[in-house]
Amino acid sequence: MKLNWLYIAWRNLASKPLSTALSIALLAFGVGMVSLMMLAEHQLRDAFDRNIKDIDMVLGAKGSPLQLILANVYHVDAPTGNIKLSDARKVMRHPYVAEAIPLAYGDNFQRYRIVGTEPAYLDHYGAALTEGRLWAEPFEVVVGARVAREAGLNVGDTFYSAHGLVDETDVHTDKTFTVVGVLGESRSVLDQLLLCNVETVWGVHEHAGEPVDEAEREVTAVLLKKRNPLAVLTLPNLIADTNMQIALPAIEVNRLTQNFGLGLGTLRTIALLIMALSFASIFISVYDSLLARRYELALMRTMGSTARGLYGSLLLEGGLLSLAGVLLGAVVSRVGIALLATLVEDKFRYDLSALAVLPSEWLLGGAALGVGLLAAAIPGIRALRLDISRTLSDA
Amino acid sequence: MIRTENLTFRYTDTSPLLAFPDLQCAAGERLLLLGDSGCGKTTLLHLMSGLLRPATGTVSIAGTDLSGLSGRELDRFRGAEVGIVFQRPHFVQSLTVLQNLALPGFLSGKGTDEERARAMLERLGIGAKAERRPRDLSIGEQQRAGIARALIHAPSVLLADEPTSALDDRSTERVISLLEAEADRAGAALVVVTHDTRLKDRYANRVTLNPVNEGA
């Protein structure tokens, strides 16, 4: 017949299921919230950074610079308007510019945006075709991995586009798009776009076969990569008199996450408070069990247990509570991020996945365990100082 | 066996000094300590089991002088050599009766033979309750389980603190007989501390404690 301290600690916790469950639930919730925020922040930042990759500046129509970035780098907001290609060329051909990728927003297909661009856009995100070929003619499209999956598009399929970016009612039935290629997963915005050449977008809006006049040709934005750091200072002057602006993604995203961070900060404070509460609850739980089991502890001393042995067993109870809370918290945060992911994916078409444990989460778990042990260690000191004789006499 | 010499004790520096007569009880023998409430019976029992340290004098059990042991050694020694039956038996309530019987063996590091524990419960008539929680047992059954626990690890001294004061005549007879039989089986010295007059003529070897002698 084998007994051990772990089993005794477990039996003691199991014999007061309500208080044990409360301690664990509080800690799990606190740890879960904090780690959920860590995960969400990490993944959002990751997604932002991946899409911003080497885009130093975005040239587009005047308006909110943040909107310009959101619309053209992340494809989540409406564009600020169009700019004349002839004006944009002045910037695109400037010696300070290493690479310039034009984007022309056209229509949508089942709410996925159709973007007219150049093959360099694919190369930029390192996207490769898994099927078919690149577009060669107007109205040939290459579809992102997600679009292909969700809309069920394959090479050879044809479809009509709907006017605008989200409207699905006004369908242009005079022009037929043909899928010529499908992109592999690049975990970038390309996954949720349909890509074609810029002429296609102009073509959709041709009227009665009249080609759009050279001078009237427009694009929505141009993604710029600088060759010279001075570009950031020089180029805005170049376009001062036009309806164009240049926005810096890094700065706009920073501004966004700073505002966003404020909300996260409040949530984090609440989560930390919940964690503090859970530690108080572990403290009370151990303290309570100490009071209720004073006689049992004295009894165990008469049966040969050292004071340290008893102290250790109380620490073990606190440790088990914390461990259960931390593990459950990790599960809570994963479930949370999965729920959040479906929400975000629906709304912004962004993937939040990758449930790997972050370094900061190890730190969080370790700290929670440590504080949980401490919450048991302080009341446990009474077990070390227990006056066995008096306790037994009082009973 | 157990022997005390010149034992005195005081709770605090200002409280009266308690002096106790010298006692001796060899293996297989019995000793009755009689006295009314408040004459220091429990104090003496705690001194004998090393739960309290005397002001002067010595307690030796199986040839070991308790005053020579550190706190940790004393805990271990007590666990191995002393069994205590309390007036009201207490148990670790989250464990079963059988697991409670395994506690002394676990805590003293001696280990417990499950067969022996079950056989003991059988002899005491509570074999069927081995897997139950202590609180599910009647007071009489708990008292018997308490005796089993005090003797399971074959201590050389069995100390019983008012083992019968809460019981009626029939149960008293039954419990004290069990105590004697089990102590004999284990070859332990049995020391019964009581104010229960039903027991006073039971053993020839008996010591009556005097009320606390102020200022002695």
Coordinates of C-alpha atoms in Angstrom, one line a residue:
Chain A
M1 CA 0.0 0.0 0.0
K2 CA 1.8 3.1 -1.2
L3 CA 0.9 6.6 -0.2
N4 CA 2.8 9.7 -1.3
W5 CA 2.6 13.4 -0.8
L6 CA 1.3 14.1 -4.3
Y7 CA -1.6 11.7 -3.7
I8 CA -2.4 13.2 -0.3
A9 CA -2.3 16.7 -1.7
W10 CA -4.6 15.6 -4.6
R11 CA -7.1 13.9 -2.2
N12 CA -7.1 17.0 0.0
L13 CA -7.9 19.2 -3.0
A14 CA -10.5 16.8 -4.3
S15 CA -12.2 16.7 -0.9
K16 CA -13.2 20.4 -1.3
P17 CA -14.1 20.4 -5.0
L18 CA -15.9 23.8 -5.0
S19 CA -13.1 25.8 -3.5
T20 CA -10.6 24.0 -5.7
A21 CA -12.6 24.6 -8.8
L22 CA -13.0 28.3 -8.0
S23 CA -9.3 28.7 -7.5
I24 CA -8.5 26.9 -10.7
A25 CA -11.1 28.7 -12.7
L26 CA -10.0 32.1 -11.6
L27 CA -6.4 31.4 -12.3
A28 CA -7.2 29.8 -15.7
F29 CA -9.3 32.8 -16.6
G30 CA -6.6 35.3 -15.6
V31 CA -3.8 33.4 -17.3
G32 CA -6.0 32.7 -20.3
M33 CA -6.8 36.4 -20.8
V34 CA -3.3 37.6 -20.5
S35 CA -1.9 34.9 -22.8
L36 CA -4.8 35.5 -25.2
M37 CA -3.8 39.1 -25.5
M38 CA -0.1 38.2 -25.9
L39 CA -1.1 35.8 -28.7
A40 CA -3.4 38.2 -30.5
E41 CA -1.0 41.0 -30.3
H42 CA 1.8 38.8 -31.5
Q43 CA -0.1 37.4 -34.4
L44 CA -1.6 40.8 -35.5
R45 CA 1.8 42.3 -35.4
D46 CA 3.1 39.4 -37.3
A47 CA 0.4 39.7 -39.9
F48 CA 1.0 43.4 -40.2
D49 CA 4.7 43.0 -40.5
R50 CA 4.5 40.3 -43.1
N51 CA 2.3 42.4 -45.4
I52 CA 4.3 45.5 -44.9
K53 CA 7.4 43.7 -46.0
D54 CA 9.7 46.0 -47.8
I55 CA 7.0 48.5 -48.7
D56 CA 8.5 51.8 -47.7
M57 CA 6.0 54.1 -49.1
V58 CA 2.6 54.1 -50.7
L59 CA 1.6 56.6 -53.3
G60 CA -2.1 57.3 -53.6
A61 CA -4.9 59.8 -53.7
K62 CA -5.1 62.4 -50.9
G63 CA -7.1 61.5 -47.9
S64 CA -6.4 59.7 -44.7
P65 CA -2.9 58.2 -44.9
L66 CA -4.0 55.4 -42.6
Q67 CA -6.8 54.6 -44.9
L68 CA -4.5 54.6 -47.9
I69 CA -2.3 52.0 -46.1
L70 CA -5.2 49.9 -44.9
A71 CA -6.7 49.8 -48.3
N72 CA -3.6 49.2 -50.4
V73 CA -1.3 47.3 -48.2
Y74 CA -3.8 45.3 -46.1
H75 CA -6.8 45.5 -48.4
V76 CA -9.3 46.0 -45.6
D77 CA -10.5 49.6 -46.1
A78 CA -11.9 51.5 -49.1
P79 CA -9.4 53.2 -51.3
T80 CA -8.9 57.0 -51.0
G81 CA -9.6 57.4 -54.6
N82 CA -7.7 57.1 -57.9
I83 CA -4.7 58.9 -59.3
K84 CA -3.7 59.5 -62.8
L85 CA -1.0 57.1 -64.0
S86 CA 0.7 59.8 -65.9
D87 CA 1.1 61.8 -62.6
A88 CA 2.2 58.7 -60.8
R89 CA 4.9 57.9 -63.3
K90 CA 6.8 61.0 -62.2
V91 CA 7.3 59.3 -58.9
M92 CA 7.7 55.8 -60.2
R93 CA 10.5 56.7 -62.5
H94 CA 12.4 58.8 -59.9
P95 CA 15.9 57.6 -59.4
Y96 CA 15.4 57.3 -55.6
V97 CA 12.7 54.6 -56.2
A98 CA 14.0 51.0 -56.4
E99 CA 10.7 49.3 -57.2
A100 CA 7.2 50.6 -57.9
I101 CA 4.2 48.3 -58.1
P102 CA 1.0 49.9 -59.4
L103 CA -2.3 48.6 -58.0
A104 CA -5.6 49.3 -59.7
Y105 CA -8.7 48.5 -57.8
G106 CA -11.5 47.2 -60.0
D107 CA -14.4 45.1 -59.0
N108 CA -15.0 42.2 -56.8
F109 CA -15.9 38.6 -57.2
Q110 CA -17.9 37.2 -54.2
R111 CA -16.5 40.1 -52.2
Y112 CA -12.9 39.2 -53.0
R113 CA -11.1 42.1 -54.5
I114 CA -9.9 42.1 -58.1
V115 CA -6.7 44.0 -58.3
G116 CA -4.9 45.0 -61.5
T117 CA -1.1 45.0 -61.0
E118 CA 2.2 43.7 -62.3
P119 CA 3.9 40.3 -61.8
A120 CA 6.3 42.1 -59.5
Y121 CA 3.5 42.2 -56.9
L122 CA 3.7 38.4 -56.7
D123 CA 7.4 38.3 -56.5
H124 CA 7.3 40.9 -53.7
Y125 CA 5.5 38.5 -51.4
G126 CA 7.3 35.5 -52.7
A127 CA 4.0 33.9 -53.9
A128 CA 4.3 31.1 -56.5
L129 CA 1.8 29.6 -58.8
T130 CA 0.8 26.1 -57.9
E131 CA -1.3 25.7 -61.0
G132 CA -1.6 27.3 -64.4
R133 CA 0.3 30.4 -65.5
L134 CA 0.5 34.1 -65.1
W135 CA -1.9 36.4 -66.8
A136 CA -0.9 37.4 -70.3
E137 CA -4.0 39.1 -71.7
P138 CA -6.6 41.4 -70.1
F139 CA -9.3 39.5 -68.3
E140 CA -7.0 36.6 -67.4
V141 CA -6.7 36.3 -63.6
V142 CA -4.5 34.5 -61.1
V143 CA -6.4 33.8 -57.9
G144 CA -5.0 33.7 -54.3
A145 CA -5.0 30.4 -52.4
R146 CA -7.9 31.4 -50.1
V147 CA -10.1 32.7 -52.9
A148 CA -9.5 29.5 -54.9
R149 CA -10.5 27.5 -51.9
E150 CA -13.5 29.5 -50.6
A151 CA -14.9 30.5 -54.0
G152 CA -14.1 27.1 -55.6
L153 CA -12.2 28.6 -58.5
N154 CA -9.9 26.4 -60.7
V155 CA -7.9 27.0 -63.7
G156 CA -10.2 27.4 -66.7
D157 CA -13.2 28.7 -64.8
T158 CA -14.8 31.8 -65.9
F159 CA -16.8 34.4 -63.9
Y160 CA -18.3 37.9 -64.1
S161 CA -17.2 40.6 -61.7
A162 CA -19.4 42.8 -59.6
H163 CA -19.0 46.5 -59.5
G164 CA -17.0 48.1 -56.6
L165 CA -15.2 46.4 -53.8
V166 CA -18.0 44.8 -51.8
D167 CA -21.2 45.1 -53.8
E168 CA -22.4 41.9 -55.4
T169 CA -25.5 43.1 -57.0
D170 CA -24.3 45.2 -60.0
V171 CA -22.7 42.5 -62.1
H172 CA -20.8 43.4 -65.2
T173 CA -22.0 40.7 -67.6
D174 CA -20.4 42.0 -70.7
K175 CA -16.9 41.0 -69.7
T176 CA -15.9 37.5 -68.8
F177 CA -12.9 36.8 -66.5
T178 CA -10.9 33.6 -67.0
V179 CA -8.9 31.9 -64.3
V180 CA -5.4 31.1 -65.7
G181 CA -3.5 30.4 -62.5
V182 CA -3.8 29.6 -58.8
L183 CA -1.3 30.9 -56.2
G184 CA 0.0 28.8 -53.3
E185 CA -0.5 29.9 -49.7
S186 CA 1.8 32.9 -49.0
R187 CA 0.2 33.9 -45.7
S188 CA 0.0 37.4 -47.1
V189 CA -2.7 39.5 -48.5
L190 CA -2.3 37.8 -51.9
D191 CA -4.1 34.8 -50.5
Q192 CA -7.4 36.7 -50.6
L193 CA -7.0 38.7 -53.9
L194 CA -7.7 38.0 -57.5
L195 CA -4.9 39.5 -59.6
C196 CA -4.8 40.6 -63.2
N197 CA -3.1 43.2 -65.3
V198 CA -3.9 46.8 -64.9
E199 CA -5.4 47.0 -68.4
T200 CA -8.1 44.6 -67.3
V201 CA -9.4 47.1 -64.7
W202 CA -9.4 49.8 -67.3
G203 CA -11.1 47.5 -69.7
V204 CA -14.0 46.7 -67.4
H205 CA -15.0 50.4 -67.5
E206 CA -14.6 50.9 -71.1
H207 CA -17.8 52.1 -72.7
A208 CA -19.1 50.6 -75.9
G209 CA -15.7 49.5 -77.0
E210 CA -14.0 52.8 -76.7
P211 CA -10.6 52.3 -75.1
V212 CA -9.8 54.5 -72.1
D213 CA -7.8 57.5 -73.3
E214 CA -4.1 57.3 -72.4
A215 CA -4.3 60.5 -70.4
E216 CA -7.3 59.3 -68.5
R217 CA -5.7 56.0 -67.3
E218 CA -5.8 55.7 -63.5
V219 CA -4.5 53.5 -60.8
T220 CA -5.5 53.3 -57.1
A221 CA -2.0 53.3 -55.6
V222 CA 1.6 52.5 -56.1
L223 CA 3.7 50.5 -53.7
L224 CA 7.1 52.0 -53.5
K225 CA 10.4 50.6 -52.3
K226 CA 13.1 53.3 -51.9
R227 CA 16.6 53.1 -53.2
N228 CA 17.8 56.1 -51.2
P229 CA 16.8 57.1 -47.7
L230 CA 16.3 60.7 -49.0
A231 CA 13.3 59.4 -51.0
V232 CA 11.1 59.9 -47.9
L233 CA 12.0 63.6 -47.9
T234 CA 12.3 64.3 -51.6
L235 CA 9.3 62.5 -53.1
P236 CA 6.5 64.3 -51.2
N237 CA 7.8 67.6 -52.5
L238 CA 7.6 66.2 -56.0
I239 CA 3.8 65.7 -55.7
A240 CA 3.0 68.7 -53.6
D241 CA 0.7 70.3 -56.2
T242 CA -1.2 67.1 -57.2
N243 CA -4.1 65.3 -55.7
M244 CA -1.6 62.6 -54.5
Q245 CA 0.0 61.8 -51.2
I246 CA 2.7 59.5 -50.0
A247 CA 2.1 57.5 -46.8
L248 CA 4.6 55.5 -44.8
P249 CA 3.2 52.1 -43.7
A250 CA 5.5 51.7 -40.8
I251 CA 4.4 55.0 -39.3
E252 CA 0.7 54.5 -39.9
V253 CA 0.7 50.9 -38.5
N254 CA 2.6 52.1 -35.5
R255 CA 0.0 54.8 -34.9
L256 CA -2.7 52.2 -35.3
T257 CA -1.2 49.7 -32.9
Q258 CA -0.6 52.4 -30.4
N259 CA -4.3 53.4 -30.4
F260 CA -5.2 49.8 -30.4
G261 CA -2.7 49.1 -27.6
L262 CA -4.5 51.4 -25.3
G263 CA -7.6 49.1 -25.4
L264 CA -5.4 46.1 -24.9
G265 CA -3.8 47.8 -22.0
T266 CA -7.1 48.1 -20.2
L267 CA -7.9 44.5 -20.9
R268 CA -4.5 43.4 -19.6
T269 CA -5.1 45.3 -16.4
I270 CA -8.4 43.5 -15.9
A271 CA -6.8 40.2 -16.6
L272 CA -4.0 40.9 -14.1
L273 CA -6.6 41.8 -11.5
I274 CA -8.3 38.5 -12.1
M275 CA -5.0 36.8 -11.7
A276 CA -4.4 38.6 -8.5
L277 CA -7.8 37.6 -7.3
S278 CA -7.0 34.0 -8.1
F279 CA -3.8 34.2 -6.1
A280 CA -5.8 35.6 -3.2
S281 CA -8.2 32.6 -3.6
I282 CA -5.3 30.1 -3.5
F283 CA -4.0 31.9 -0.4
I284 CA -7.4 31.6 1.2
S285 CA -7.9 28.1 0.1
V286 CA -4.6 26.9 1.6
Y287 CA -5.2 29.1 4.7
D288 CA -8.6 27.6 5.1
S289 CA -7.5 24.1 4.7
L290 CA -4.8 24.8 7.2
L291 CA -7.3 26.0 9.8
A292 CA -9.7 23.2 9.1
R293 CA -7.0 20.6 9.1
R294 CA -5.0 21.9 12.0
Y295 CA -5.8 18.8 14.0
E296 CA -5.0 16.5 11.0
L297 CA -1.6 18.2 10.6
A298 CA -0.8 17.8 14.3
L299 CA -1.9 14.2 14.0
M300 CA 0.5 13.7 11.1
R301 CA 3.3 15.1 13.2
T302 CA 2.6 12.6 15.9
M303 CA 2.8 9.9 13.3
G304 CA 6.3 10.9 12.3
S305 CA 5.9 13.6 9.8
T306 CA 8.4 16.4 10.1
A307 CA 7.3 20.0 10.0
R308 CA 9.0 20.5 6.7
G309 CA 7.2 17.5 5.3
L310 CA 3.9 19.1 6.1
Y311 CA 5.0 22.4 4.8
G312 CA 6.0 20.7 1.5
S313 CA 2.6 19.0 1.3
L314 CA 0.8 22.4 1.6
L315 CA 3.1 23.9 -1.1
L316 CA 2.3 20.9 -3.2
E317 CA -1.4 21.7 -2.9
G318 CA -0.8 25.3 -3.9
G319 CA 1.5 24.1 -6.7
L320 CA -1.1 21.7 -8.0
L321 CA -3.8 24.4 -8.0
S322 CA -1.5 26.8 -9.9
L323 CA -0.4 24.2 -12.4
A324 CA -3.9 23.2 -13.1
G325 CA -4.9 26.9 -13.5
V326 CA -1.9 27.7 -15.8
L327 CA -2.5 24.6 -18.0
L328 CA -6.2 25.3 -18.2
G329 CA -5.4 29.0 -18.9
A330 CA -3.3 27.9 -21.9
V331 CA -6.2 25.9 -23.2
V332 CA -8.6 28.9 -22.6
S333 CA -6.3 31.2 -24.6
R334 CA -6.1 28.8 -27.5
V335 CA -9.8 28.4 -27.7
G336 CA -10.1 32.2 -27.4
I337 CA -7.7 32.8 -30.2
A338 CA -9.5 30.2 -32.4
L339 CA -12.8 32.0 -31.8
L340 CA -11.2 35.3 -32.4
A341 CA -9.7 34.0 -35.6
T342 CA -13.0 33.0 -37.1
L343 CA -14.3 36.5 -36.2
V344 CA -11.4 38.3 -37.6
E345 CA -11.3 36.1 -40.7
D346 CA -14.9 36.9 -41.3
K347 CA -14.5 40.5 -40.9
F348 CA -11.1 41.3 -42.2
R349 CA -10.2 38.1 -44.0
Y350 CA -7.1 37.6 -41.9
D351 CA -5.8 34.4 -40.6
L352 CA -4.9 34.1 -37.0
S353 CA -3.5 30.7 -36.4
A354 CA -0.2 29.1 -35.2
L355 CA -0.8 28.1 -31.7
A356 CA 2.8 27.7 -30.7
V357 CA 3.7 28.8 -27.2
L358 CA 5.3 32.3 -27.2
P359 CA 8.4 32.9 -25.0
S360 CA 6.4 35.5 -23.1
E361 CA 3.8 32.8 -22.3
W362 CA 6.4 30.5 -20.7
L363 CA 7.4 33.5 -18.6
L364 CA 3.7 34.2 -17.7
G365 CA 3.2 30.5 -16.8
G366 CA 6.3 30.4 -14.8
A367 CA 5.5 33.6 -12.9
A368 CA 1.9 32.4 -12.2
L369 CA 3.3 29.1 -10.8
G370 CA 5.7 31.0 -8.7
V371 CA 3.2 33.4 -7.3
G372 CA 0.8 30.5 -6.7
L373 CA 3.4 28.7 -4.7
L374 CA 4.1 31.9 -2.8
A375 CA 0.4 32.2 -2.0
A376 CA 0.6 28.8 -0.4
A377 CA 4.0 29.3 1.2
I378 CA 2.9 32.3 3.3
P379 CA 0.0 30.6 5.1
G380 CA 1.9 27.4 5.2
I381 CA 4.4 29.0 7.6
R382 CA 1.8 28.4 10.2
A383 CA 2.1 24.7 9.6
L384 CA 5.8 25.0 10.3
R385 CA 5.1 26.7 13.6
L386 CA 2.2 24.5 14.6
D387 CA 2.2 23.8 18.4
I388 CA 1.2 20.1 18.2
S389 CA 0.6 19.6 21.9
R390 CA -1.7 22.6 22.2
T391 CA -3.6 21.7 19.0
L392 CA -4.2 18.2 20.2
S393 CA -5.3 19.4 23.6
D394 CA -7.7 21.9 22.2
A395 CA -9.5 19.4 19.9
Chain B
M1 CA 9.7 0.1 27.1
I2 CA 9.3 3.6 28.4
R3 CA 10.9 5.2 31.5
T4 CA 10.7 8.8 32.9
E5 CA 13.0 10.3 35.6
N6 CA 12.6 13.6 37.5
L7 CA 10.3 15.1 34.9
T8 CA 9.2 18.7 35.3
F9 CA 7.6 21.0 32.9
R10 CA 6.3 24.6 32.7
Y11 CA 4.3 26.1 29.8
T12 CA 5.8 29.5 30.0
D13 CA 8.6 31.1 32.1
T14 CA 6.0 32.5 34.6
S15 CA 3.6 29.5 34.8
P16 CA 3.9 27.1 37.7
L17 CA 6.3 24.3 37.5
L18 CA 4.7 20.9 37.1
A19 CA 6.5 17.9 38.6
F20 CA 5.7 14.3 37.7
P21 CA 6.5 11.1 39.5
D22 CA 9.0 8.7 37.9
L23 CA 7.3 6.1 35.7
Q24 CA 8.4 2.8 34.1
C25 CA 6.6 0.4 31.8
A26 CA 8.3 -2.5 30.2
A27 CA 7.5 -4.2 26.9
G28 CA 4.3 -6.2 27.2
E29 CA 3.4 -4.5 30.5
R30 CA 0.7 -2.0 31.3
L31 CA 0.6 1.2 33.3
L32 CA -2.4 3.1 34.4
L33 CA -2.1 6.9 35.0
L34 CA -5.0 8.1 37.0
G35 CA -6.0 11.6 37.9
D36 CA -8.8 14.1 37.7
S37 CA -9.1 16.7 35.0
G38 CA -6.5 19.4 35.2
C39 CA -3.8 17.5 37.0
G40 CA -1.5 17.5 34.0
K41 CA -2.3 14.0 32.6
T42 CA -2.3 15.1 29.0
T43 CA 0.8 17.2 29.6
L44 CA 2.6 14.1 30.9
L45 CA 1.4 12.1 27.9
H46 CA 2.8 14.7 25.6
L47 CA 6.1 14.7 27.5
M48 CA 6.3 11.0 27.2
S49 CA 5.7 11.1 23.5
G50 CA 8.1 13.9 22.9
L51 CA 5.4 16.3 21.7
L52 CA 6.5 18.6 24.6
R53 CA 10.1 19.0 25.9
P54 CA 10.5 18.8 29.7
A55 CA 12.1 21.6 31.7
T56 CA 14.2 19.0 33.5
G57 CA 14.4 15.2 33.6
T58 CA 14.5 12.6 30.9
V59 CA 12.2 10.4 28.9
S60 CA 13.6 7.3 27.4
I61 CA 11.9 4.9 25.0
A62 CA 13.4 1.6 23.9
G63 CA 16.7 2.8 25.4
T64 CA 16.8 6.2 23.5
D65 CA 16.9 9.4 25.5
L66 CA 14.4 11.7 23.8
S67 CA 16.3 14.9 24.9
G68 CA 19.2 13.8 22.8
L69 CA 17.2 14.0 19.5
S70 CA 16.8 17.0 17.3
G71 CA 13.3 18.1 16.4
R72 CA 13.4 16.3 13.1
E73 CA 14.9 13.1 14.6
L74 CA 12.3 13.3 17.4
D75 CA 9.5 13.5 14.8
R76 CA 10.8 10.4 13.0
F77 CA 11.5 8.5 16.3
R78 CA 8.0 9.2 17.6
G79 CA 6.5 8.0 14.3
A80 CA 8.4 4.8 14.5
E81 CA 8.3 3.9 18.2
V82 CA 5.2 5.6 19.7
G83 CA 1.6 4.9 18.9
I84 CA -1.0 7.3 20.4
V85 CA -4.7 6.6 20.9
F86 CA -6.6 9.8 21.3
Q87 CA -9.7 10.5 23.4
R88 CA -11.6 11.4 20.2
P89 CA -10.0 9.7 17.2
H90 CA -9.1 12.1 14.4
F91 CA -8.3 11.1 10.9
V92 CA -7.2 12.6 7.6
Q93 CA -10.7 12.9 6.3
S94 CA -9.8 13.0 2.6
L95 CA -8.3 9.5 2.8
T96 CA -10.0 6.2 3.3
V97 CA -9.8 4.2 6.6
L98 CA -7.2 1.9 5.0
Q99 CA -5.2 4.8 3.7
N100 CA -5.2 6.4 7.2
L101 CA -3.8 3.2 8.5
A102 CA -1.0 3.5 5.9
L103 CA -0.1 7.0 7.1
P104 CA 2.1 6.1 10.0
G105 CA 4.1 3.7 7.8
F106 CA 4.4 6.4 5.1
L107 CA 5.2 9.3 7.4
S108 CA 7.8 7.4 9.5
G109 CA 9.3 5.9 6.3
K110 CA 8.7 2.3 7.5
G111 CA 6.1 1.4 4.9
T112 CA 2.9 -0.5 5.6
D113 CA 1.9 -4.0 4.8
E114 CA -1.6 -3.9 3.4
E115 CA -2.4 -7.5 4.4
R116 CA -1.5 -6.7 8.0
A117 CA -3.6 -3.6 8.0
R118 CA -6.6 -5.4 6.6
A119 CA -6.2 -8.3 9.1
M120 CA -6.1 -5.8 11.9
L121 CA -9.3 -4.1 10.7
E122 CA -10.9 -7.5 10.5
R123 CA -9.9 -8.4 14.1
L124 CA -11.4 -5.1 15.2
G125 CA -14.6 -5.9 13.4
I126 CA -14.4 -3.0 10.9
G127 CA -12.8 -4.9 8.0
A128 CA -15.8 -4.0 5.8
K129 CA -15.1 -0.3 6.3
A130 CA -11.6 -0.3 5.0
E131 CA -12.5 1.7 1.9
R132 CA -14.9 4.1 3.6
R133 CA -14.2 7.7 4.7
P134 CA -13.5 7.9 8.5
R135 CA -16.5 10.2 9.0
D136 CA -18.8 7.5 7.7
L137 CA -17.9 5.3 10.7
S138 CA -19.7 5.4 14.1
I139 CA -17.8 6.8 17.1
G140 CA -17.1 3.3 18.4
E141 CA -15.8 2.2 15.0
Q142 CA -13.7 5.3 14.7
Q143 CA -12.2 4.5 18.2
R144 CA -11.3 1.0 17.0
A145 CA -9.8 2.4 13.7
G146 CA -7.8 4.8 15.9
I147 CA -6.4 1.8 17.9
A148 CA -5.5 0.0 14.7
R149 CA -3.7 3.1 13.4
A150 CA -1.8 3.5 16.7
L151 CA -0.5 -0.1 16.5
I152 CA -0.2 -0.7 12.7
H153 CA 3.5 0.1 12.6
A154 CA 4.4 -2.0 15.7
P155 CA 5.5 0.8 18.1
S156 CA 7.3 -0.1 21.3
V157 CA 5.1 2.1 23.3
L158 CA 1.3 2.6 23.0
L159 CA 0.0 5.7 24.8
A160 CA -3.8 5.9 25.2
D161 CA -5.3 9.3 26.2
E162 CA -8.7 8.8 27.8
P163 CA -9.6 6.1 25.3
T164 CA -12.9 5.3 27.0
S165 CA -14.2 8.5 28.4
A166 CA -16.7 9.0 25.6
L167 CA -18.0 5.4 25.6
D168 CA -20.7 3.5 27.5
D169 CA -19.8 0.6 29.8
R170 CA -20.1 -2.1 27.2
S171 CA -18.1 -0.3 24.6
T172 CA -15.5 0.7 27.3
E173 CA -15.0 -3.0 28.1
R174 CA -14.7 -3.9 24.4
V175 CA -12.3 -1.1 23.6
I176 CA -10.0 -1.6 26.5
S177 CA -9.8 -5.3 25.8
L178 CA -8.9 -4.7 22.2
L179 CA -6.3 -2.2 23.3
E180 CA -4.7 -4.8 25.6
A181 CA -4.9 -7.6 23.1
E182 CA -3.4 -5.5 20.3
A183 CA -0.7 -4.1 22.6
D184 CA 0.2 -7.7 23.6
R185 CA 0.3 -8.8 20.0
A186 CA 2.6 -6.0 19.1
G187 CA 4.7 -6.6 22.3
A188 CA 4.3 -2.9 23.2
A189 CA 4.3 -1.2 26.6
L190 CA 0.7 0.1 27.1
V191 CA 0.2 3.3 29.1
V192 CA -3.4 4.3 29.7
V193 CA -4.0 7.8 30.9
T194 CA -7.5 8.3 32.3
H195 CA -9.8 9.8 34.9
D196 CA -12.3 7.0 34.1
T197 CA -12.9 5.2 37.5
R198 CA -14.2 2.2 35.6
L199 CA -10.6 1.4 34.8
K200 CA -8.9 2.2 38.0
D201 CA -8.6 -1.3 39.4
R202 CA -7.7 -2.9 36.1
Y203 CA -3.9 -2.8 36.4
A204 CA -1.7 -3.4 39.4
N205 CA 0.8 -1.0 38.0
R206 CA -0.8 2.4 38.5
V207 CA 0.2 5.9 39.4
T208 CA -2.2 8.5 40.6
L209 CA -1.3 12.1 39.7
N210 CA -1.8 14.8 42.2
P211 CA -3.5 18.1 41.4
V212 CA -1.1 20.7 40.2
N213 CA 1.2 21.7 43.0
E214 CA 1.5 25.4 42.8
G215 CA 5.0 26.8 43.5
A216 CA 6.7 23.4 43.8

